[in-house]
Amino acid sequence: MDFPPPVAAERSVVWEPTGDGRRVISLADSHILLWDLQESSSQAVLAGSASLEGKGQLKFTAGRWSPHHTCTQVATANDTTIRGWDTRSMSQIYCIENAHGQLVRDLDFNPNKQYYLASCGDDCKVKFWDTRNVTEPVKTLEEHSHWVWSVRYNHSHDQLVLTGSSDSRVILSNMVSISSEPFGHLVDDDDLSDQEERRPEEKSQEPPQDSVIATYEEHEDSVYAVDWSSADPWLFASLSYDGRLVINRVPRALKYHILL
Amino acid sequence: MAAVAAGPGPGSGPGDSPEGPEAEAPERRRKAHGMLKLYYGLSEGEAAGRPSGSDPLDPTDLNGAHFDPEVYLDKLRRECPLAQLMDSETDMVRQIRALDSDMQTLVYENYNKFISATDTIRKMKNDFRKMEDEMDRLATNMAVITDFSARISATLQDRHERITKLAGVHALLRKLQFLFELPSRLTKCVELGAYGQAVRYQGRARAVLQQYQHLPSFRAIQDDCQVITARLAQQLRQRFREGGSGAPEQAECVELLLALGEPAEELCEEFLAHARGRLEAELRSLEAELGPSPPAPDVLEFTDRGGSGFVGGLCQVASAYQELFAAQGPAGAEKLAAFARELGGRYFALVERRLAQEQGGGDNSLLVRALDRFHRRLRAPGALLAAAGLAEAATEIVERVARERLGHHLQGLRSAFLGCLTDVRQALAAPRLAGKEGPGLAELLANVASSILSHIKASLAAVHLFTAKEVSFSNKPYFRGEFCSQGVREGLIVGFIRSMCQTAQSFCDSPGEKGGATPPALLLLLSRLCLDYETATISYILTLTDEQFLVQDQSPVTPVSTLCAEARETARRLLTHYVKVQGLVISQMLRKSVETRDWLSTLEPRNVRAVMKRVVEDTTAIDVQVGLLYEEGVRKAQSSDSSKRTFSVYSSSRQQGRYAPSYTPSAPMDTNLLSNIQKLFSERIDVFSPVEFNKVSVLTGIIKISLKTLLECVRLRTFGRFGLQQVQVDCHFLQLYLWRFVADEELVHLLLDEVVASAALRCPDPVPMEPSVVEVICERG
């Protein structure tokens, strides 16, 4: 399958997360292009495009397709700004100015909560946004000591957030307070209420606290990508500059805590 | 022998005659003698005139009182021989003769005296007889006189009674005359305005008239009097109501009216109503002064006027009231208290309005003096009207004003601090515009510090006026305790230091992380300021405060150490932020330079790129800037190697040799391996790590950030052969000039090696430049 010759250097290409996988967006410098891949044809058809206008050279640095709203929303980052796009009209829906102090490196949508968006950037911070109210981040993490290159929600348990940074660390955080799962598994609690020895434990863990679960320091150089396994929700991998791919599991205790 | 003549004289009268026949009872006789002696108060020894050693009762003692001639003779006869008897007989005869002659001599000597005494007695007898006759005559005369007198008084008795009766009638008539004349007198008095006289007359007559009112004539008088009295009361009331006269006159009117028996309740009401009118007029005039228009008199004058006008009036009213209506008891006092409370409240409201106008002003001494007057003035009525609680209310107002002043001063200090910051900003911005050197940072810092300190001192001095001894309210518990500890120390000083720290910290949190909002030099300056506060100024200021305001209150106060810790934390955050901002500035420069260049088609390097020179220049500038305010700090021992300081060819080439292997044209795998092994032995570099308070640490932080950025940017690009060589040259250049700024030059080497290695990895044709050529280019550039 061919694409027409690019107008500018492609920054990234993102597939439609659900559906029949026929649509792809690509980010090229200041343009966002929506492609329709037709099976019958070997040619990709440009279904829509939009471009940034403003002074200076504006370049997209990251893009992400929202899995909600039947995949009609795309979020992009350029410099310190995060923008949301409607793919039907290719028009901007929201804009978070100065989302980060410096360049925004990566974005990810919460797979279970439709308006929640995580972003990370060169100011060493990871921020969580509610796209309905873009004036203030919902939550900010400052655990890394250098640029954060990648942020990923766990596909099924969205309190688990993975970040990779050029300080060579991967950090797994437990963002209970803004996850889609109810605090402390209220339903489960009722079932377990007769088991006396469990009660104090459960009690002591409430109220839930956002916390760093683990910091992985296996990498010797900057970590540029992290992602969750699509098969096993407790497995994740990280890749660093020196070519090292590290696969880790969510700590067992936490896993049981989330499951039980 | 004299004793014989005198001694038995008194005793021998009764005892001489029965001596002979009663010889058988000598005991009784002796007893009687003893009793007589006892009567005459003579001891027996004394009476005998002999030493008490010999027995006075010895009957054989010739001179003794109990001498018994028979016994004596018996004894002599029995005991003595004849010769001795004879001797004693002659002796006795001789003695008797001597005695006889003595007696004769005495009689002869005193004979004349006996005769004259006898003559005198005879004459006296004659005189007394004459006198007796005269006395008899006198008695007779007296009896006659008594008789006459009785007769006269009997005659006059009748007349005397009539005179007494007449005198009584006369007095009664005079009283009656007074009563009959009373109406006219009263009228006259009323006409003349001698109300006091009139009331006195009336008072005198009232009881009598009351008593005899059943008699028609008296009734008429009483009626007349009542009419006149009513008129009098009317006039008095009139005068009272007109009220033009002062409080004392009014008080007099009321007193007279009370004497006229007017109902006290009503008078009391009316009196208060009048007083209210007057005081309200005072209040109105005060209010008028307060006015909406600005030309109000100064606050001292205002409180003075209020004090003398209103408070003085209130005092007069209160004292007059208490004198006049003392009989009213607690209800009257309550009424007065309510009256004072209400008017006092209005007065306070006015004073507070006036004081509120003063809040903005800066002159504390005037305010304190005004408050002092105000407070002092209200003490008198406070004592008079304890129930109205005016003094408490006044104290409360003073306290509130003091509190507000503290707030005002805190605000003033804050704005002074902000003003200082603005000045600093301007000073920092100015030289860039004018293109010449402005005042140095150290100077600015000193200016800011001294200006803040002087502001603090001025505020302390101003606030201190509130606790001056001569100020009447300074001994109130609030001013002795809470004001000093909670108000001044905690509220003002600690509050200010805290707010200073907060203001400073807010520069760290400003969203303008891109560095535009706050000039970095300001951050640096503030950081140093906070650090100075931590080390010295805070404890100095607090000691000063504690000295000036001897804190007696035991309430907990913020310890110096807590404040110091806060200041230190602020200083640390500011410095870290400074590092971030400066690092970011250089990072941006480096990033732009890497991102905007087309590295694939670049020409063979001839020069160090200008941006690198700029980076070194900026770093040097930062070094100078930081050096103005912070100490040098400690480098790792190896950097003190003098050979490196001289940029000798040797040292450069040695460095060259050290990282040469990383970009020798070998297989990429080797490079990778080498770099990995190298990293295994080097420490992980924490890029945005907290900094210490010294120049080296600050510079290290900035350089770390910059080089890490360079590294990350290089990794995103693809390099041609010459591109790689350019990076090589640039890195060597940076290495030449940056090592001296950092604590551990190994760090610079490591990062720059990493940059070159990364560039080599991103290069399809990695042919490095000869180290000697690199050196030459760098030396030249």
Tab-separated table of N, CA and C in Angstrom, chain B residues 685-765:
chain	number	residue	atom	x	y	z
B	685	ILE	N	23.732	10.046	36.428
B	685	ILE	CA	23.712	11.509	36.558
B	685	ILE	C	22.285	11.971	36.823
B	686	ASP	N	22.114	12.566	37.938
B	686	ASP	CA	20.785	13.081	38.266
B	686	ASP	C	20.726	14.510	37.763
B	687	VAL	N	19.967	14.724	36.723
B	687	VAL	CA	20.104	16.000	36.033
B	687	VAL	C	19.542	17.160	36.833
B	688	PHE	N	18.268	17.014	37.216
B	688	PHE	CA	17.668	18.132	37.971
B	688	PHE	C	17.788	17.848	39.461
B	689	SER	N	19.000	17.700	39.917
B	689	SER	CA	19.159	17.397	41.332
B	689	SER	C	19.209	18.704	42.120
B	690	PRO	N	18.876	18.638	43.394
B	690	PRO	CA	18.942	19.874	44.194
B	690	PRO	C	20.371	20.385	44.297
B	691	VAL	N	20.490	21.689	44.414
B	691	VAL	CA	21.818	22.286	44.432
B	691	VAL	C	22.173	22.737	45.832
B	692	GLU	N	23.449	22.929	46.034
B	692	GLU	CA	23.915	23.458	47.307
B	692	GLU	C	24.158	24.954	47.154
B	693	PHE	N	24.371	25.579	48.292
B	693	PHE	CA	24.525	27.035	48.246
B	693	PHE	C	25.961	27.431	47.932
B	694	ASN	N	26.433	27.071	46.769
B	694	ASN	CA	27.713	27.632	46.362
B	694	ASN	C	27.767	27.695	44.849
B	695	LYS	N	28.721	28.413	44.372
B	695	LYS	CA	28.788	28.726	42.944
B	695	LYS	C	28.986	27.469	42.120
B	696	VAL	N	29.895	26.626	42.571
B	696	VAL	CA	30.232	25.451	41.790
B	696	VAL	C	29.020	24.555	41.614
B	697	SER	N	28.321	24.376	42.711
B	697	SER	CA	27.155	23.507	42.644
B	697	SER	C	26.121	24.078	41.668
B	698	VAL	N	25.914	25.374	41.717
B	698	VAL	CA	24.958	26.020	40.814
B	698	VAL	C	25.388	25.823	39.371
B	699	LEU	N	26.626	26.105	39.103
B	699	LEU	CA	27.118	25.987	37.721
B	699	LEU	C	27.060	24.543	37.250
B	700	THR	N	27.407	23.635	38.141
B	700	THR	CA	27.335	22.218	37.777
B	700	THR	C	25.918	21.872	37.353
B	701	GLY	N	24.964	22.306	38.135
B	701	GLY	CA	23.575	22.024	37.806
B	701	GLY	C	23.213	22.555	36.433
B	702	ILE	N	23.578	23.790	36.157
B	702	ILE	CA	23.226	24.409	34.872
B	702	ILE	C	23.877	23.654	33.718
B	703	ILE	N	25.128	23.339	33.898
B	703	ILE	CA	25.845	22.676	32.799
B	703	ILE	C	25.303	21.273	32.569
B	704	LYS	N	24.980	20.603	33.661
B	704	LYS	CA	24.391	19.267	33.530
B	704	LYS	C	23.119	19.325	32.689
B	705	ILE	N	22.270	20.247	33.030
B	705	ILE	CA	20.994	20.361	32.309
B	705	ILE	C	21.253	20.637	30.831
B	706	SER	N	22.161	21.567	30.572
B	706	SER	CA	22.412	21.962	29.194
B	706	SER	C	22.954	20.790	28.378
B	707	LEU	N	23.937	20.113	28.932
B	707	LEU	CA	24.580	19.044	28.172
B	707	LEU	C	23.625	17.869	27.966
B	708	LYS	N	22.811	17.602	28.953
B	708	LYS	CA	21.847	16.508	28.796
B	708	LYS	C	20.884	16.840	27.654
B	709	THR	N	20.491	18.105	27.596
B	709	THR	CA	19.612	18.508	26.502
B	709	THR	C	20.303	18.312	25.159
B	710	LEU	N	21.544	18.732	25.115
B	710	LEU	CA	22.306	18.574	23.880
B	710	LEU	C	22.317	17.107	23.470
B	711	LEU	N	22.559	16.250	24.465
B	711	LEU	CA	22.617	14.812	24.199
B	711	LEU	C	21.310	14.315	23.615
B	712	GLU	N	20.215	14.682	24.271
B	712	GLU	CA	18.917	14.177	23.811
B	712	GLU	C	18.596	14.704	22.423
B	713	CYS	N	18.967	15.938	22.154
B	713	CYS	CA	18.664	16.510	20.840
B	713	CYS	C	19.495	15.842	19.751
B	714	VAL	N	20.733	15.610	20.079
B	714	VAL	CA	21.608	14.982	19.087
B	714	VAL	C	21.065	13.616	18.700
B	715	ARG	N	20.516	12.907	19.666
B	715	ARG	CA	20.023	11.554	19.409
B	715	ARG	C	18.831	11.544	18.459
B	716	LEU	N	18.175	12.685	18.326
B	716	LEU	CA	16.997	12.727	17.459
B	716	LEU	C	17.353	13.086	16.028
B	717	ARG	N	18.604	13.342	15.765
B	717	ARG	CA	18.993	13.803	14.432
B	717	ARG	C	19.864	12.758	13.745
B	718	THR	N	19.965	12.958	12.453
B	718	THR	CA	20.861	12.094	11.698
B	718	THR	C	21.993	12.969	11.167
B	719	PHE	N	23.216	12.423	11.268
B	719	PHE	CA	24.368	13.238	10.924
B	719	PHE	C	25.106	12.674	9.716
B	720	GLY	N	25.553	13.599	8.883
B	720	GLY	CA	26.500	13.199	7.847
B	720	GLY	C	27.890	13.125	8.451
B	721	ARG	N	28.849	12.804	7.668
B	721	ARG	CA	30.188	12.685	8.213
B	721	ARG	C	30.660	14.014	8.800
B	722	PHE	N	30.406	15.073	8.030
B	722	PHE	CA	30.881	16.378	8.506
B	722	PHE	C	30.046	16.888	9.678
B	723	GLY	N	28.815	16.435	9.647
B	723	GLY	CA	27.960	16.781	10.795
B	723	GLY	C	28.573	16.232	12.063
B	724	LEU	N	28.921	14.971	12.018
B	724	LEU	CA	29.540	14.331	13.166
B	724	LEU	C	30.796	15.091	13.591
B	725	GLN	N	31.582	15.445	12.568
B	725	GLN	CA	32.834	16.131	12.878
B	725	GLN	C	32.574	17.486	13.537
B	726	GLN	N	31.505	18.112	13.054
B	726	GLN	CA	31.157	19.410	13.668
B	726	GLN	C	30.814	19.216	15.154
B	727	VAL	N	30.027	18.181	15.423
B	727	VAL	CA	29.657	17.884	16.806
B	727	VAL	C	30.916	17.629	17.627
B	728	GLN	N	31.818	16.910	16.995
B	728	GLN	CA	33.072	16.588	17.665
B	728	GLN	C	33.807	17.874	18.067
B	729	VAL	N	33.888	18.776	17.102
B	729	VAL	CA	34.582	20.041	17.346
B	729	VAL	C	33.872	20.820	18.457
B	730	ASP	N	32.550	20.896	18.310
B	730	ASP	CA	31.779	21.658	19.309
B	730	ASP	C	31.993	21.094	20.707
B	731	CYS	N	31.928	19.786	20.784
B	731	CYS	CA	32.037	19.170	22.110
B	731	CYS	C	33.419	19.415	22.691
B	732	HIS	N	34.411	19.338	21.853
B	732	HIS	CA	35.751	19.573	22.359
B	732	HIS	C	35.871	21.003	22.886
B	733	PHE	N	35.270	21.882	22.131
B	733	PHE	CA	35.297	23.287	22.535
B	733	PHE	C	34.629	23.458	23.901
B	734	LEU	N	33.457	22.846	24.006
B	734	LEU	CA	32.741	22.960	25.275
B	734	LEU	C	33.578	22.387	26.415
B	735	GLN	N	34.183	21.284	26.128
B	735	GLN	CA	34.969	20.644	27.163
B	735	GLN	C	36.100	21.548	27.628
B	736	LEU	N	36.700	22.243	26.652
B	736	LEU	CA	37.823	23.118	26.975
B	736	LEU	C	37.419	24.217	27.959
B	737	TYR	N	36.194	24.661	27.791
B	737	TYR	CA	35.832	25.837	28.587
B	737	TYR	C	34.884	25.574	29.741
B	738	LEU	N	34.229	24.422	29.694
B	738	LEU	CA	33.219	24.232	30.748
B	738	LEU	C	33.748	23.532	31.988
B	739	TRP	N	34.827	22.797	31.866
B	739	TRP	CA	35.252	21.977	33.005
B	739	TRP	C	35.511	22.800	34.251
B	740	ARG	N	35.982	24.012	34.007
B	740	ARG	CA	36.396	24.760	35.210
B	740	ARG	C	35.225	25.268	36.049
B	741	PHE	N	34.033	25.172	35.482
B	741	PHE	CA	32.891	25.669	36.255
B	741	PHE	C	32.312	24.619	37.190
B	742	VAL	N	32.622	23.364	36.925
B	742	VAL	CA	31.858	22.331	37.621
B	742	VAL	C	32.651	21.728	38.764
B	743	ALA	N	31.890	21.069	39.625
B	743	ALA	CA	32.509	20.445	40.788
B	743	ALA	C	33.324	19.226	40.369
B	744	ASP	N	32.774	18.491	39.428
B	744	ASP	CA	33.437	17.253	39.029
B	744	ASP	C	33.554	17.249	37.510
B	745	GLU	N	34.728	17.531	37.002
B	745	GLU	CA	34.847	17.679	35.550
B	745	GLU	C	34.599	16.365	34.823
B	746	GLU	N	34.730	15.296	35.542
B	746	GLU	CA	34.444	13.977	34.959
B	746	GLU	C	33.045	13.979	34.359
B	747	LEU	N	32.185	14.676	35.030
B	747	LEU	CA	30.791	14.755	34.597
B	747	LEU	C	30.678	15.369	33.211
B	748	VAL	N	31.400	16.464	33.006
B	748	VAL	CA	31.376	17.124	31.706
B	748	VAL	C	31.922	16.177	30.643
B	749	HIS	N	33.024	15.581	30.964
B	749	HIS	CA	33.627	14.654	29.999
B	749	HIS	C	32.667	13.558	29.625
B	750	LEU	N	32.046	13.001	30.630
B	750	LEU	CA	31.140	11.882	30.423
B	750	LEU	C	30.003	12.281	29.499
B	751	LEU	N	29.405	13.400	29.804
B	751	LEU	CA	28.251	13.830	29.005
B	751	LEU	C	28.671	14.158	27.584
B	752	LEU	N	29.816	14.826	27.435
B	752	LEU	CA	30.244	15.203	26.090
B	752	LEU	C	30.638	13.967	25.293
B	753	ASP	N	31.291	13.013	25.945
B	753	ASP	CA	31.593	11.735	25.283
B	753	ASP	C	30.317	11.109	24.768
B	754	GLU	N	29.343	11.167	25.633
B	754	GLU	CA	28.039	10.577	25.305
B	754	GLU	C	27.449	11.257	24.070
B	755	VAL	N	27.578	12.583	24.033
B	755	VAL	CA	27.039	13.329	22.892
B	755	VAL	C	27.723	12.887	21.605
B	756	VAL	N	29.040	12.864	21.649
B	756	VAL	CA	29.766	12.496	20.436
B	756	VAL	C	29.437	11.061	20.058
B	757	ALA	N	29.378	10.188	21.033
B	757	ALA	CA	29.077	8.793	20.749
B	757	ALA	C	27.700	8.658	20.121
B	758	SER	N	26.743	9.388	20.670
B	758	SER	CA	25.386	9.326	20.127
B	758	SER	C	25.364	9.830	18.696
B	759	ALA	N	26.085	10.936	18.453
B	759	ALA	CA	26.138	11.478	17.100
B	759	ALA	C	26.755	10.442	16.167
B	760	ALA	N	27.785	9.775	16.661
B	760	ALA	CA	28.436	8.772	15.836
B	760	ALA	C	27.469	7.657	15.488
B	761	LEU	N	26.641	7.288	16.477
B	761	LEU	CA	25.657	6.227	16.235
B	761	LEU	C	24.637	6.644	15.198
B	762	ARG	N	24.326	7.926	15.193
B	762	ARG	CA	23.317	8.426	14.260
B	762	ARG	C	23.944	8.819	12.933
B	763	CYS	N	25.111	8.359	12.692
B	763	CYS	CA	25.792	8.782	11.470
B	763	CYS	C	26.024	7.558	10.579
B	764	PRO	N	25.573	7.617	9.384
B	764	PRO	CA	25.761	6.468	8.486
B	764	PRO	C	27.231	6.304	8.054
B	765	ASP	N	27.960	7.366	8.182
B	765	ASP	CA	29.343	7.297	7.691
B	765	ASP	C	30.251	7.888	8.776
